[in-house]
CSV table of C-alpha atoms in Angstrom, one decimal:
chain,number,residue,atom,x,y,z
A,450,MET,CA,0.3,-0.1,-0.1
A,451,ASN,CA,1.4,3.3,-1.0
A,452,ASP,CA,0.8,5.3,1.6
A,453,SER,CA,1.1,9.3,1.1
A,454,THR,CA,0.4,10.6,3.2
A,455,GLU,CA,0.8,10.1,7.7
A,456,VAL,CA,-1.0,7.6,9.0
A,457,VAL,CA,-2.3,9.1,12.9
A,458,VAL,CA,-2.3,7.1,15.8
A,459,PRO,CA,-5.0,6.4,17.3
A,460,PRO,CA,-4.4,7.8,20.9
A,461,THR,CA,-4.0,5.1,24.1
A,462,PHE,CA,-7.8,4.4,24.9
A,463,THR,CA,-8.9,4.4,28.7
A,464,PRO,CA,-11.7,3.0,29.7
A,465,GLY,CA,-13.5,3.9,33.2
A,466,GLY,CA,-14.0,7.1,33.3
A,467,ARG,CA,-17.2,9.9,36.1
A,468,HIS,CA,-19.9,8.7,34.8
A,469,GLY,CA,-19.1,5.1,36.5
A,470,HIS,CA,-16.8,1.4,35.4
A,471,ARG,CA,-18.4,-0.4,32.6
A,472,LYS,CA,-20.2,-2.9,33.8
A,473,PRO,CA,-18.0,-7.0,32.7
A,474,ARG,CA,-17.6,-8.4,30.7
A,475,GLN,CA,-15.9,-11.1,32.0
A,476,LEU,CA,-14.1,-13.7,30.3
A,477,GLY,CA,-11.9,-15.9,32.3
A,478,ALA,CA,-9.8,-18.3,30.6
A,479,GLY,CA,-12.8,-21.4,31.3
A,480,ALA,CA,-14.9,-19.4,29.3
A,481,ARG,CA,-12.8,-19.8,26.5
A,482,ARG,CA,-11.0,-23.4,27.2
A,483,ALA,CA,-15.9,-23.9,27.3
A,484,LEU,CA,-16.6,-22.5,23.8
A,485,VAL,CA,-14.0,-24.9,22.4
A,486,LEU,CA,-15.7,-27.8,24.0
A,487,ALA,CA,-18.8,-26.2,23.7
A,488,LEU,CA,-17.8,-26.5,19.6
A,489,ALA,CA,-16.8,-30.3,19.8
A,490,VAL,CA,-13.1,-29.0,18.3
A,491,PRO,CA,-11.4,-32.0,18.9
A,492,VAL,CA,-8.1,-30.1,18.9
A,493,ALA,CA,-7.9,-27.0,21.2
A,494,SER,CA,-6.6,-24.5,20.1
A,495,ALA,CA,-4.3,-22.9,21.2
A,496,ALA,CA,-4.7,-18.9,21.0
A,497,LEU,CA,-8.1,-20.7,23.3
A,498,VAL,CA,-6.6,-22.9,25.1
A,499,GLY,CA,-3.7,-21.5,27.0
A,500,PRO,CA,-3.7,-18.3,29.8
A,501,SER,CA,-6.3,-15.4,29.7
A,502,ALA,CA,-5.7,-12.6,27.4
A,503,PHE,CA,-8.9,-11.1,29.1
A,504,ALA,CA,-9.9,-10.6,32.9
A,505,ALA,CA,-7.6,-12.1,35.0
A,506,ASP,CA,-10.1,-13.6,38.1
A,507,GLY,CA,-10.8,-16.3,37.2
A,508,ASN,CA,-14.5,-15.7,35.8
A,509,THR,CA,-15.7,-18.4,34.0
A,510,THR,CA,-18.9,-17.3,32.1
A,511,ALA,CA,-19.5,-14.3,29.8
A,512,THR,CA,-22.2,-11.9,31.1
A,513,ALA,CA,-23.9,-9.2,28.8
A,514,PRO,CA,-22.9,-5.5,27.9
A,515,ASP,CA,-25.7,-3.5,29.9
A,516,THR,CA,-26.3,-1.6,26.4
A,517,ALA,CA,-29.9,-1.5,26.9
A,518,PRO,CA,-31.3,1.9,25.9
A,519,ASP,CA,-30.9,5.1,27.1
A,520,THR,CA,-32.6,7.9,27.8
A,521,ASN,CA,-30.2,11.3,27.2
A,522,GLU,CA,-31.2,12.4,31.1
A,523,GLY,CA,-28.0,11.6,33.0
A,524,LEU,CA,-25.5,12.7,29.8
A,525,ASP,CA,-23.4,16.3,30.0
A,526,THR,CA,-23.2,18.9,28.3
A,527,ALA,CA,-20.7,17.8,25.1
A,528,ASP,CA,-22.9,14.0,24.5
A,529,GLN,CA,-26.3,16.6,24.8
A,530,ALA,CA,-25.3,18.0,22.0
A,531,ILE,CA,-23.9,15.0,19.8
A,532,ALA,CA,-27.8,13.6,20.6
A,533,ALA,CA,-29.7,16.9,19.6
A,534,ASN,CA,-26.9,17.8,16.4
A,535,LEU,CA,-28.0,14.3,15.6
A,536,ASP,CA,-31.5,13.9,15.9
A,537,THR,CA,-31.2,16.7,13.3
A,538,ARG,CA,-28.6,15.5,10.5
A,539,VAL,CA,-30.7,12.3,10.5
A,540,VAL,CA,-33.2,12.7,8.8
A,541,ASP,CA,-30.9,14.4,6.0
A,542,ALA,CA,-32.4,13.9,2.8
A,543,ARG,CA,-29.1,12.5,1.4
A,544,LEU,CA,-29.7,9.3,3.9
A,545,GLY,CA,-33.2,8.7,2.8
A,546,THR,CA,-36.0,6.6,5.2
A,547,ASN,CA,-34.0,3.9,6.2
A,548,VAL,CA,-31.5,4.3,8.2
A,549,SER,CA,-29.5,3.4,11.5
A,550,GLY,CA,-27.2,4.5,14.4
A,551,VAL,CA,-26.1,4.6,17.9
A,552,VAL,CA,-23.2,5.9,19.4
A,553,LEU,CA,-21.9,4.7,23.2
A,554,ASP,CA,-20.3,5.8,25.4
A,555,ALA,CA,-17.1,3.9,25.4
A,556,GLU,CA,-16.1,4.8,29.1
A,557,SER,CA,-19.8,4.3,30.9
A,558,ASN,CA,-20.7,1.8,28.1
A,559,GLY,CA,-23.7,4.3,28.1
A,560,THR,CA,-26.5,4.5,25.3
A,561,VAL,CA,-25.9,8.8,23.9
A,562,TRP,CA,-27.8,8.0,20.9
A,563,ASP,CA,-29.8,5.4,19.1
A,564,HIS,CA,-32.0,6.2,16.3
A,565,ASN,CA,-33.7,2.4,15.2
A,566,ALA,CA,-30.2,1.6,16.8
A,567,ALA,CA,-32.4,-2.9,17.1
A,568,THR,CA,-33.8,-2.1,13.1
A,569,ALA,CA,-31.4,-4.6,11.4
A,570,LEU,CA,-30.0,-3.0,7.8
A,571,MET,CA,-28.3,-4.7,4.6
A,572,PRO,CA,-24.5,-3.9,7.1
A,573,ALA,CA,-22.6,-4.1,3.5
A,574,SER,CA,-18.2,-4.6,4.4
A,575,ASN,CA,-19.3,-3.8,8.1
A,576,THR,CA,-20.0,-7.5,7.9
A,577,LYS,CA,-15.8,-8.4,8.1
A,578,LEU,CA,-15.5,-6.1,12.1
A,579,ALA,CA,-17.4,-9.6,12.9
A,580,THR,CA,-15.2,-12.0,11.0
A,581,ALA,CA,-11.8,-10.6,12.3
A,582,THR,CA,-13.2,-10.5,16.0
A,583,ALA,CA,-14.2,-14.0,15.2
A,584,ALA,CA,-11.1,-15.1,13.7
A,585,LEU,CA,-8.7,-13.4,15.8
A,586,THR,CA,-9.7,-14.7,19.0
A,587,VAL,CA,-10.4,-18.8,17.4
A,588,LEU,CA,-7.2,-18.7,16.2
A,589,GLY,CA,-5.5,-15.8,18.1
A,590,PRO,CA,-3.3,-13.2,15.9
A,591,ASP,CA,-0.2,-14.8,16.3
A,592,HIS,CA,-1.4,-17.6,14.0
A,593,ARG,CA,0.5,-18.1,10.2
A,594,PHE,CA,-0.5,-20.2,7.2
A,595,LYS,CA,0.9,-23.2,5.7
A,596,THR,CA,1.2,-23.5,2.5
A,597,ARG,CA,3.6,-26.8,1.6
A,598,VAL,CA,5.1,-28.8,-1.4
A,599,VAL,CA,5.1,-32.8,-1.6
A,600,TYR,CA,6.5,-35.2,-3.6
A,601,GLY,CA,4.8,-38.5,-4.0
A,602,ASP,CA,4.4,-41.4,-7.1
A,603,GLY,CA,6.1,-39.1,-8.8
A,604,THR,CA,3.9,-35.4,-8.8
A,605,LEU,CA,5.0,-33.0,-7.1
A,606,THR,CA,2.1,-31.4,-4.5
A,607,LEU,CA,1.1,-27.7,-4.4
A,608,VAL,CA,-0.9,-28.0,-1.0
A,609,GLY,CA,-2.6,-24.9,0.3
A,610,GLY,CA,-3.4,-23.6,3.9
A,611,GLY,CA,-6.0,-21.2,4.0
A,612,ASP,CA,-2.8,-18.2,2.3
A,613,ARG,CA,-4.3,-14.7,0.7
A,614,THR,CA,-1.3,-13.7,1.1
A,615,LEU,CA,1.4,-15.9,-1.2
A,616,THR,CA,3.3,-15.2,-3.7
A,617,SER,CA,5.1,-15.9,-6.8
A,618,ALA,CA,8.2,-14.9,-5.2
A,619,ASP,CA,6.7,-17.9,-1.9
A,620,LEU,CA,6.3,-19.9,-4.8
A,621,ALA,CA,10.2,-18.9,-7.0
A,622,GLU,CA,11.6,-20.4,-2.6
A,623,MET,CA,9.3,-22.9,-3.0
A,624,ALA,CA,10.3,-24.1,-6.2
A,625,LYS,CA,13.9,-23.4,-5.4
A,626,ASP,CA,13.7,-25.7,-2.9
A,627,ALA,CA,11.8,-28.3,-4.9
A,628,VAL,CA,14.5,-28.8,-7.5
A,629,ALA,CA,16.9,-29.3,-4.7
A,630,GLY,CA,15.8,-32.2,-4.1
A,631,LEU,CA,14.6,-33.9,-7.8
A,632,LYS,CA,18.2,-33.2,-8.6
A,633,ALA,CA,19.5,-34.6,-5.5
A,634,ALA,CA,17.2,-37.4,-6.4
A,635,GLY,CA,18.2,-37.7,-10.0
A,636,LEU,CA,15.8,-36.8,-11.6
A,637,THR,CA,14.8,-34.0,-14.1
A,638,GLY,CA,11.5,-33.6,-14.6
A,639,VAL,CA,7.9,-34.0,-12.6
A,640,LYS,CA,4.8,-34.1,-12.4
A,641,VAL,CA,2.9,-31.5,-10.9
A,642,ALA,CA,-0.8,-30.1,-8.7
A,643,VAL,CA,-2.4,-28.9,-6.3
A,644,ASP,CA,-4.4,-29.9,-3.2
A,645,ASP,CA,-7.1,-27.3,-1.9
A,646,SER,CA,-8.8,-30.1,-0.1
A,647,LEU,CA,-8.5,-28.1,3.3
A,648,PHE,CA,-12.3,-26.0,1.9
A,649,PRO,CA,-15.3,-27.9,-0.3
A,650,GLU,CA,-16.1,-26.2,-3.6
A,651,PRO,CA,-16.3,-22.9,-3.3
A,652,THR,CA,-20.0,-21.8,-4.1
A,653,LEU,CA,-22.2,-19.2,-5.1
A,654,ALA,CA,-22.9,-17.6,-1.5
A,655,ASN,CA,-26.9,-16.9,0.3
A,656,GLY,CA,-27.6,-13.7,-1.6
A,657,TRP,CA,-24.4,-12.6,-4.0
A,658,LYS,CA,-25.2,-11.3,-7.4
A,659,PRO,CA,-23.3,-13.2,-10.6
A,660,ASP,CA,-21.3,-10.6,-11.2
A,661,TYR,CA,-19.5,-10.6,-7.8
A,662,PHE,CA,-17.1,-13.4,-9.9
A,663,PRO,CA,-14.0,-13.4,-10.2
A,664,GLY,CA,-14.1,-9.6,-10.3
A,665,ASP,CA,-15.3,-9.1,-6.6
A,666,VAL,CA,-15.4,-12.2,-4.6
A,667,ALA,CA,-13.0,-15.0,-6.7
A,668,PRO,CA,-14.2,-18.7,-5.2
A,669,VAL,CA,-13.3,-19.9,-2.1
A,670,ARG,CA,-10.1,-22.0,-2.8
A,671,ALA,CA,-7.2,-23.4,-0.2
A,672,LEU,CA,-5.0,-21.9,-2.6
A,673,VAL,CA,-3.9,-18.4,-4.5
A,674,VAL,CA,-0.7,-16.8,-5.5
A,675,ASP,CA,-0.7,-12.8,-6.0
A,676,GLY,CA,-4.5,-12.6,-5.0
A,677,HIS,CA,-5.3,-13.6,-8.4
A,678,SER,CA,-9.0,-12.8,-9.3
A,679,VAL,CA,-9.3,-16.2,-11.7
A,680,ASP,CA,-12.4,-18.6,-11.4
A,681,ASP,CA,-9.8,-21.3,-10.2
A,682,THR,CA,-6.7,-19.8,-8.5
A,683,SER,CA,-5.4,-22.8,-7.2
A,684,ILE,CA,-5.0,-24.3,-10.8
A,685,ASP,CA,-3.5,-21.0,-11.1
A,686,ALA,CA,-1.5,-21.0,-8.2
A,687,GLY,CA,-0.1,-24.2,-9.6
A,688,GLN,CA,0.8,-23.4,-13.2
A,689,VAL,CA,2.6,-20.1,-11.4
A,690,PHE,CA,4.5,-23.1,-9.6
A,691,ALA,CA,5.1,-24.7,-12.5
A,692,GLN,CA,6.7,-22.3,-14.5
A,693,GLN,CA,9.2,-21.4,-11.8
A,694,LEU,CA,10.2,-25.5,-11.6
A,695,ALA,CA,10.2,-24.8,-15.5
A,696,ALA,CA,12.9,-22.1,-14.6
A,697,ASP,CA,15.3,-23.6,-12.9
A,698,GLY,CA,16.2,-26.3,-14.6
A,699,VAL,CA,12.8,-28.9,-14.4
A,700,THR,CA,11.5,-30.7,-17.1
A,701,VAL,CA,7.6,-30.8,-15.8
A,702,ASP,CA,5.1,-32.8,-17.7
A,703,GLY,CA,1.7,-32.8,-18.2
A,704,GLU,CA,-0.9,-30.6,-17.4
A,705,ILE,CA,-1.9,-29.4,-14.4
A,706,THR,CA,-4.1,-31.6,-12.3
A,707,ARG,CA,-5.6,-31.9,-8.6
A,708,ARG,CA,-4.5,-35.2,-6.8
A,709,THR,CA,-5.2,-34.8,-2.6
A,710,ALA,CA,-2.0,-35.3,-0.8
A,711,SER,CA,-1.1,-38.9,0.7
A,712,ILE,CA,0.6,-38.8,4.2
A,713,THR,CA,3.4,-41.1,2.8
A,714,ASP,CA,4.2,-37.7,0.7
A,715,VAL,CA,7.7,-36.6,1.3
A,716,PRO,CA,8.0,-33.2,2.7
A,717,VAL,CA,9.8,-31.4,0.4
A,718,ALA,CA,9.0,-26.9,0.4
A,719,ARG,CA,7.2,-25.2,3.0
A,720,HIS,CA,5.0,-21.4,3.2
A,721,THR,CA,5.0,-20.4,6.5
A,722,SER,CA,2.9,-16.6,6.1
A,723,ALA,CA,3.0,-13.7,8.0
A,724,ASN,CA,0.9,-13.4,11.6
A,725,LEU,CA,-2.5,-13.8,11.2
A,726,SER,CA,-3.0,-10.0,13.6
A,727,ASP,CA,-0.5,-8.2,10.0
A,728,ILE,CA,-3.4,-10.1,7.4
A,729,VAL,CA,-5.8,-9.0,9.4
A,730,HIS,CA,-4.6,-4.9,10.5
A,731,HIS,CA,-4.6,-5.4,6.2
A,732,MET,CA,-7.8,-6.5,5.2
A,733,ILE,CA,-9.7,-3.8,8.0
A,734,LYS,CA,-7.6,-1.8,6.3
A,735,VAL,CA,-8.2,-2.2,2.0
A,736,SER,CA,-11.4,-3.7,2.9
A,737,ASP,CA,-10.4,-7.6,1.4
A,738,ASN,CA,-13.3,-9.3,-0.4
A,739,ASN,CA,-10.8,-12.4,-0.9
A,740,THR,CA,-9.4,-12.7,3.6
A,741,ALA,CA,-12.5,-12.3,4.7
A,742,GLU,CA,-13.7,-15.0,2.9
A,743,THR,CA,-10.7,-16.7,3.8
A,744,LEU,CA,-11.1,-16.4,6.9
A,745,LEU,CA,-14.3,-17.6,7.9
A,746,ARG,CA,-13.5,-20.4,5.8
A,747,MET,CA,-10.3,-21.4,8.4
A,748,THR,CA,-11.7,-19.7,11.3
A,749,ALA,CA,-14.2,-23.2,10.8
A,750,LEU,CA,-12.3,-25.1,10.9
A,751,GLY,CA,-9.6,-24.0,13.5
A,752,ALA,CA,-12.8,-24.4,15.6
A,753,GLY,CA,-14.0,-28.4,14.8
A,754,GLN,CA,-16.7,-27.3,12.2
A,755,PRO,CA,-16.5,-27.3,8.4
A,756,ALA,CA,-14.6,-24.7,6.3
A,757,THR,CA,-18.3,-23.5,5.5
A,758,PHE,CA,-19.6,-20.4,4.7
A,759,GLU,CA,-22.2,-22.4,7.5
A,760,GLY,CA,-20.1,-23.6,9.3
A,761,GLY,CA,-18.1,-20.4,9.8
A,762,THR,CA,-20.3,-17.8,10.3
A,763,ALA,CA,-22.5,-20.4,13.2
A,764,VAL,CA,-18.7,-19.8,14.4
A,765,VAL,CA,-18.9,-16.1,14.3
A,766,ARG,CA,-22.4,-16.2,15.6
A,767,ASP,CA,-20.8,-18.4,19.0
A,768,VAL,CA,-17.7,-16.4,19.4
A,769,LEU,CA,-19.6,-12.5,19.1
A,770,SER,CA,-22.4,-14.2,21.5
A,771,ARG,CA,-21.5,-16.2,24.0
A,772,GLN,CA,-17.5,-15.3,24.8
A,773,TYR,CA,-18.3,-11.2,24.7
A,774,GLY,CA,-21.9,-11.0,25.1
A,775,VAL,CA,-22.6,-9.2,21.8
A,776,SER,CA,-26.4,-8.9,21.6
A,777,LEU,CA,-27.9,-10.4,18.1
A,778,GLN,CA,-31.2,-10.4,17.9
A,779,ASN,CA,-31.8,-9.5,14.6
A,780,PHE,CA,-28.5,-10.8,13.8
A,781,GLU,CA,-28.1,-12.8,10.5
A,782,MET,CA,-24.6,-13.2,8.1
A,783,TYR,CA,-24.7,-15.9,5.8
A,784,ASP,CA,-20.8,-14.5,4.4
A,785,GLY,CA,-17.6,-13.2,5.7
A,786,SER,CA,-16.8,-10.4,3.7
A,787,GLY,CA,-20.2,-9.1,3.6
A,788,LEU,CA,-20.7,-8.5,-0.1
A,789,SER,CA,-23.9,-11.4,0.6
A,790,ARG,CA,-27.0,-9.1,0.0
A,791,ALA,CA,-29.1,-10.5,3.1
A,792,ASN,CA,-27.3,-9.7,5.3
A,793,ARG,CA,-28.6,-7.8,8.1
A,794,ILE,CA,-27.1,-6.9,10.9
A,795,PRO,CA,-28.2,-4.0,13.8
A,796,ALA,CA,-26.5,-0.6,14.5
A,797,ARG,CA,-26.0,-1.2,17.8
A,798,THR,CA,-24.3,-5.0,16.8
A,799,LEU,CA,-21.5,-3.3,15.3
A,800,ALA,CA,-21.1,-0.9,17.6
A,801,GLU,CA,-21.1,-3.5,20.8
A,802,ILE,CA,-18.0,-5.4,18.6
A,803,LEU,CA,-16.3,-1.8,18.5
A,804,ASP,CA,-16.6,-0.9,22.0
A,805,LEU,CA,-14.7,-4.3,22.7
A,806,LEU,CA,-11.6,-2.4,20.9
A,807,THR,CA,-11.7,0.1,23.3
A,808,GLU,CA,-10.9,-2.5,26.6
A,809,LYS,CA,-7.3,-2.6,27.9
A,810,ARG,CA,-8.5,-6.8,28.2
A,811,TYR,CA,-9.1,-7.5,24.7
A,812,GLU,CA,-6.5,-5.4,23.9
A,813,PRO,CA,-3.6,-8.6,23.1
A,814,LEU,CA,-6.1,-10.2,21.3
A,815,LEU,CA,-8.6,-7.7,19.2
A,816,ILE,CA,-5.8,-5.0,18.6
A,817,SER,CA,-5.5,-5.2,14.9
A,818,ILE,CA,-8.7,-4.7,14.3
A,819,ARG,CA,-8.5,-1.5,16.6
A,820,ASP,CA,-5.2,0.2,14.3
A,821,GLY,CA,-6.8,-1.3,11.1
A,822,LEU,CA,-10.0,1.3,11.4
A,823,PRO,CA,-9.5,3.2,8.5
A,824,VAL,CA,-8.8,6.7,9.4
A,825,ALA,CA,-10.5,9.8,8.1
A,826,GLY,CA,-8.4,11.2,5.3
A,827,GLU,CA,-5.3,8.5,5.6
A,828,ALA,CA,-5.3,7.6,2.0
A,829,GLY,CA,-4.7,3.9,0.4
A,830,SER,CA,-7.3,3.6,2.7
A,831,THR,CA,-11.2,3.5,2.5
A,832,LEU,CA,-11.7,6.6,4.2
A,833,GLY,CA,-8.7,8.2,1.9
A,834,PRO,CA,-9.6,10.6,0.0
A,835,GLU,CA,-9.3,9.1,-3.4
A,836,TRP,CA,-12.7,7.9,-2.5
A,837,GLY,CA,-14.1,11.1,-1.1
A,838,ARG,CA,-13.9,11.1,2.1
A,839,PHE,CA,-14.5,13.5,4.7
A,840,ASP,CA,-13.5,16.3,2.2
A,841,ASP,CA,-16.7,18.7,2.1
A,842,ALA,CA,-17.7,21.7,4.2
A,843,ASN,CA,-18.8,19.7,7.5
A,844,SER,CA,-16.4,16.8,7.6
A,845,GLN,CA,-13.5,17.6,6.6
A,846,CYS,CA,-12.8,18.9,10.0
A,847,ALA,CA,-12.7,15.5,11.4
A,848,VAL,CA,-9.9,14.4,8.4
A,849,GLY,CA,-7.7,12.5,11.0
A,850,LYS,CA,-9.9,11.9,14.4
A,851,VAL,CA,-12.1,9.2,13.7
A,852,TYR,CA,-11.3,5.4,12.7
A,853,ALA,CA,-14.5,3.3,11.0
A,854,LYS,CA,-15.1,0.9,9.0
A,855,THR,CA,-16.2,2.3,5.4
A,856,GLY,CA,-19.5,-0.6,3.7
A,857,THR,CA,-20.4,-0.3,0.0
A,858,LEU,CA,-23.0,-2.3,-1.7
A,859,THR,CA,-25.1,-1.3,-4.4
A,860,GLY,CA,-28.1,0.4,-1.8
A,861,ALA,CA,-26.6,-0.4,1.6
A,862,ILE,CA,-24.1,2.8,2.8
A,863,ALA,CA,-22.7,1.8,6.7
A,864,LEU,CA,-20.0,3.7,8.6
A,865,SER,CA,-19.3,2.6,12.0
A,866,GLY,CA,-16.5,3.2,14.3
A,867,LEU,CA,-14.3,5.4,16.9
A,868,THR,CA,-13.7,8.6,18.0
A,869,GLN,CA,-12.6,11.6,20.9
A,870,GLY,CA,-15.7,13.7,21.6
A,871,LYS,CA,-15.2,17.1,23.0
A,872,ASP,CA,-14.4,16.0,26.1
A,873,GLY,CA,-12.1,13.6,25.4
A,874,ARG,CA,-14.4,10.6,26.3
A,875,TRP,CA,-14.5,7.8,23.0
A,876,LYS,CA,-17.5,7.0,22.2
A,877,VAL,CA,-18.0,4.0,19.7
A,878,PHE,CA,-20.5,4.7,16.9
A,879,SER,CA,-22.2,3.4,13.6
A,880,PHE,CA,-24.6,4.9,11.2
A,881,VAL,CA,-26.3,1.5,8.0
A,882,GLU,CA,-29.0,3.1,5.0
A,883,ASN,CA,-30.2,1.2,3.1
A,884,ASP,CA,-32.4,1.6,-0.3
A,885,SER,CA,-31.2,5.6,-0.7
A,886,THR,CA,-32.0,7.6,-4.1
A,887,ALA,CA,-29.2,9.5,-3.2
A,888,ALA,CA,-25.4,9.1,-5.2
A,889,GLY,CA,-23.2,6.9,-3.2
A,890,SER,CA,-21.8,10.3,-3.3
A,891,ALA,CA,-23.7,12.5,-1.4
A,892,ILE,CA,-24.6,9.7,1.0
A,893,LYS,CA,-21.4,9.4,1.7
A,894,ASP,CA,-20.7,13.3,2.7
A,895,ALA,CA,-24.1,12.7,5.0
A,896,MET,CA,-22.2,9.5,6.7
A,897,ASP,CA,-19.9,11.3,7.5
A,898,GLY,CA,-21.1,14.4,8.3
A,899,LEU,CA,-23.3,12.2,11.6
A,900,ALA,CA,-19.5,10.5,12.4
A,901,ALA,CA,-17.7,14.5,12.6
A,902,THR,CA,-20.4,15.6,14.4
A,903,VAL,CA,-20.0,12.9,17.4
A,904,ASN,CA,-16.1,14.1,17.5
A,905,GLY,CA,-18.0,16.9,18.3
A,906,CYS,CA,-15.6,19.4,16.0
A,907,TRP,CA,-18.9,19.3,13.5
A,908,ALA,CA,-20.8,21.1,16.8
């Protein structure tokens, strides 16, 4: 990512303040183990059964957050101004009439403002917040994906391990190792196959439009190189690998085929990805659909469930509700990226997910989501000037002050994130609109204005 502007680092989050203490979502190691057992994990993930990164008091049950809508009574002057201004600005004609939103105070967990916040709307890429939270929780931020090359029956088999970040340079290094082994064995020719059996045959998720394939999202396979958006990413990766073998002096016999690696095959090369935390950071920053779909499937596998859309979304639901106490009333999720037009997530649920990012106890697991949130005006992110964000008279004041995940589909625009209000306290917000007839740029301008209102710079 070429970023020509300075990335603004969020100030430290310090929950707890003059409005009292946050109602704890206590989650000790026992609760994490309980989730794994409930999901019938055959081999428990170290991320789930190791020392708890959460509250150290050993509680074994998750306490649901106190998120019942509050009235404006008891709000300080700054929050009263936010609520009053949002009441006026949410009826902006550009947003249409099917819009929901909520603002939470991260310190008190109180509701500053609520506008149809329990109404479930199509959230677009805000869905990735749920996917990322579950992936980091189940797999752990230090998890790495492995791609292997094995040899058997005269065939080098490239075995996919769910690494969407695999590059042709990575394959070239694996090819060198494989060639060295072949030459040591006196072999100058070999067949090449790919094994992507880690994931079941990909299908369109419920709610995906046919024209999404493969440009907006490629078939979800366990093997891909350079993020190529093609119908068969596995065969494509095998072809790249074969070309590199040939360049190193090995003859590749025949076409690239599919083959399930055998336990008797000899390992000859392996590549390990960057940490999951780095992958999630990038996914959130640029809203990568393919990475989100791969993470959904790997999360399912990590919890002992089938690597399918259904398996992945079931794990997401369990993690959010049972592990973090997030409200899932009216929650419907059918994919990991948010491309599904059948997804329905209330603004309050999105805000509750983001609210987790303001709590110290969750920082070891979830900080890469918080740090990956695009910053208003940050080039190279989905809130950058190239996307026309935070560039009008009402929202320019919030450049560098709003950290938020965008979401855009035809008929749906969402913006959910964090910002510090005029009172210096962190606010968590989520705004989702569906079915507005205004131009997309006009809707985004109105959304950015709502975020600037929460910041308090548009008073």
